[in-house]
Amino acid sequence: MVPFIFNLTDKKILVAGGGAEAESLLVSFLGHDPKIKVISPACTENIKLFHRFGRIEFEQRWAEESDVDSSYYFVFAVTGDSEVDAETAAWARKAHVPVFVQNNSLLSDFVLERGEEGETSDFDKIKELLKTRRG
């Protein structure tokens, strides 16, 4: 593995899943202004809030192969269901899009560096960003 830092501004990111792992990713990414689409049959209250304030797109359903295309910069398979995540990873590979699979480094094309447990600075930044966008 080689560490990289990516400029995510205006990059399309697909997140399959709407639970705590997806929320954690959104909190990390939203301050960098990517174009994020979350697809999940259910999601956390904070993900609903991010959608309500126009920070992400959200579709309440399971992801399908047709959702994953080469226009995405990254795909994150974080549904919590290992079979669904593996299927999403296969779709991403078919579309030649790097994929991260929750709890499966063998299916992931990259790993994520995480902050210390209990850090809230990114989340606080997002809450402030949402407050300023209420206008």
Tab-separated table of C-alpha atoms in Angstrom:
chain	number	residue	atom	x	y	z
A	1	MET	CA	0.000	0.000	0.000
A	2	VAL	CA	1.109	3.522	-0.792
A	3	PRO	CA	-0.499	6.479	1.003
A	4	PHE	CA	-2.287	9.027	-1.187
A	5	ILE	CA	-4.137	12.240	-0.509
A	6	PHE	CA	-6.939	13.036	-2.946
A	7	ASN	CA	-8.628	16.318	-3.739
A	8	LEU	CA	-12.293	15.344	-3.466
A	9	THR	CA	-13.755	18.684	-4.532
A	10	ASP	CA	-16.532	18.019	-7.053
A	11	LYS	CA	-15.609	14.324	-7.302
A	12	LYS	CA	-18.533	11.893	-7.480
A	13	ILE	CA	-18.632	9.360	-4.653
A	14	LEU	CA	-21.161	6.562	-4.278
A	15	VAL	CA	-21.913	5.214	-0.808
A	16	ALA	CA	-23.936	1.994	-0.674
A	17	GLY	CA	-25.242	1.842	2.885
A	18	GLY	CA	-26.803	4.244	5.343
A	19	GLY	CA	-25.634	3.171	8.782
A	20	ALA	CA	-22.984	4.378	11.197
A	21	GLU	CA	-20.073	3.526	8.864
A	22	ALA	CA	-21.651	5.501	6.011
A	23	GLU	CA	-22.307	8.424	8.346
A	24	SER	CA	-18.691	8.370	9.504
A	25	LEU	CA	-17.512	8.533	5.886
A	26	LEU	CA	-19.827	11.447	5.139
A	27	VAL	CA	-18.580	13.363	8.158
A	28	SER	CA	-15.002	12.860	6.947
A	29	PHE	CA	-15.727	13.809	3.342
A	30	LEU	CA	-18.299	16.611	3.374
A	31	GLY	CA	-15.841	19.325	4.347
A	32	HIS	CA	-14.024	18.625	1.068
A	33	ASP	CA	-17.079	19.306	-1.152
A	34	PRO	CA	-17.434	16.069	-3.100
A	35	LYS	CA	-20.656	15.131	-4.877
A	36	ILE	CA	-21.951	12.238	-2.775
A	37	LYS	CA	-24.830	9.898	-3.514
A	38	VAL	CA	-25.985	7.546	-0.756
A	39	ILE	CA	-28.174	4.592	-1.677
A	40	SER	CA	-29.663	2.555	1.154
A	41	PRO	CA	-33.058	1.216	2.199
A	42	ALA	CA	-32.583	2.979	5.564
A	43	CYS	CA	-30.243	5.594	6.995
A	44	THR	CA	-29.269	7.415	10.164
A	45	GLU	CA	-30.908	10.650	11.237
A	46	ASN	CA	-27.708	12.564	10.448
A	47	ILE	CA	-27.645	11.214	6.896
A	48	LYS	CA	-31.246	12.398	6.530
A	49	LEU	CA	-30.104	15.791	7.804
A	50	PHE	CA	-27.224	15.955	5.299
A	51	HIS	CA	-29.738	15.197	2.541
A	52	ARG	CA	-32.285	17.705	3.806
A	53	PHE	CA	-29.673	20.458	3.649
A	54	GLY	CA	-28.549	19.492	0.153
A	55	ARG	CA	-25.130	18.168	1.115
A	56	ILE	CA	-25.761	14.711	-0.391
A	57	GLU	CA	-28.143	12.914	-2.706
A	58	PHE	CA	-30.067	10.084	-1.046
A	59	GLU	CA	-32.105	7.294	-2.597
A	60	GLN	CA	-33.997	5.008	-0.214
A	61	ARG	CA	-33.525	1.591	-1.807
A	62	TRP	CA	-30.853	-1.042	-2.336
A	63	ALA	CA	-28.083	-0.178	-4.802
A	64	GLU	CA	-28.197	-1.917	-8.169
A	65	GLU	CA	-25.528	-2.653	-10.735
A	66	SER	CA	-26.808	0.174	-12.949
A	67	ASP	CA	-26.037	2.654	-10.131
A	68	VAL	CA	-22.306	1.962	-10.326
A	69	ASP	CA	-20.677	3.534	-13.353
A	70	SER	CA	-17.320	4.957	-14.361
A	71	SER	CA	-18.358	8.532	-13.545
A	72	TYR	CA	-17.695	7.795	-9.854
A	73	TYR	CA	-14.295	8.543	-8.371
A	74	PHE	CA	-14.800	6.072	-5.499
A	75	VAL	CA	-17.426	3.573	-4.354
A	76	PHE	CA	-17.911	2.684	-0.694
A	77	ALA	CA	-19.715	-0.589	0.063
A	78	VAL	CA	-20.734	-0.150	3.695
A	79	THR	CA	-24.141	-1.815	4.019
A	80	GLY	CA	-23.154	-4.082	6.892
A	81	ASP	CA	-24.170	-7.105	4.796
A	82	SER	CA	-21.014	-8.836	3.536
A	83	GLU	CA	-22.767	-10.421	0.538
A	84	VAL	CA	-24.306	-7.127	-0.607
A	85	ASP	CA	-20.986	-5.344	-0.089
A	86	ALA	CA	-19.145	-8.002	-2.135
A	87	GLU	CA	-21.684	-7.658	-4.940
A	88	THR	CA	-21.298	-3.864	-4.895
A	89	ALA	CA	-17.513	-4.282	-5.034
A	90	ALA	CA	-17.851	-6.519	-8.095
A	91	TRP	CA	-19.961	-3.874	-9.832
A	92	ALA	CA	-17.378	-1.200	-9.007
A	93	ARG	CA	-14.553	-3.318	-10.400
A	94	LYS	CA	-16.546	-3.972	-13.562
A	95	ALA	CA	-16.934	-0.182	-13.944
A	96	HIS	CA	-13.204	0.341	-13.161
A	97	VAL	CA	-13.957	2.386	-10.028
A	98	PRO	CA	-11.830	1.951	-6.883
A	99	VAL	CA	-13.917	0.477	-4.071
A	100	PHE	CA	-13.717	0.305	-0.287
A	101	VAL	CA	-15.544	-2.603	1.333
A	102	GLN	CA	-16.412	-2.388	5.015
A	103	ASN	CA	-14.578	-5.018	7.081
A	104	ASN	CA	-13.017	-6.680	4.029
A	105	SER	CA	-9.557	-5.517	3.035
A	106	LEU	CA	-9.274	-8.348	0.485
A	107	LEU	CA	-12.149	-6.898	-1.548
A	108	SER	CA	-11.064	-3.279	-1.001
A	109	ASP	CA	-8.845	-1.429	-3.447
A	110	PHE	CA	-7.680	0.916	-0.679
A	111	VAL	CA	-7.822	1.419	3.065
A	112	LEU	CA	-8.921	4.470	5.006
A	113	GLU	CA	-6.898	6.155	7.698
A	114	ARG	CA	-9.160	6.956	10.616
A	115	GLY	CA	-8.792	9.534	13.363
A	116	GLU	CA	-8.594	8.701	17.030
A	117	GLU	CA	-11.725	7.195	18.540
A	118	GLY	CA	-13.900	9.843	20.086
A	119	GLU	CA	-12.724	12.636	17.769
A	120	THR	CA	-15.586	14.953	16.957
A	121	SER	CA	-13.820	17.737	15.124
A	122	ASP	CA	-14.984	16.662	11.647
A	123	PHE	CA	-18.552	16.196	12.851
A	124	ASP	CA	-18.497	19.610	14.525
A	125	LYS	CA	-17.262	21.109	11.235
A	126	ILE	CA	-20.166	19.522	9.364
A	127	LYS	CA	-22.705	20.769	11.897
A	128	GLU	CA	-21.301	24.291	11.521
A	129	LEU	CA	-21.369	23.960	7.733
A	130	LEU	CA	-25.029	22.923	7.865
A	131	LYS	CA	-25.851	25.886	10.106
A	132	THR	CA	-24.258	28.350	7.667
A	133	ARG	CA	-26.130	26.821	4.705
A	134	ARG	CA	-29.551	27.264	6.315
A	135	GLY	CA	-29.379	30.846	5.129
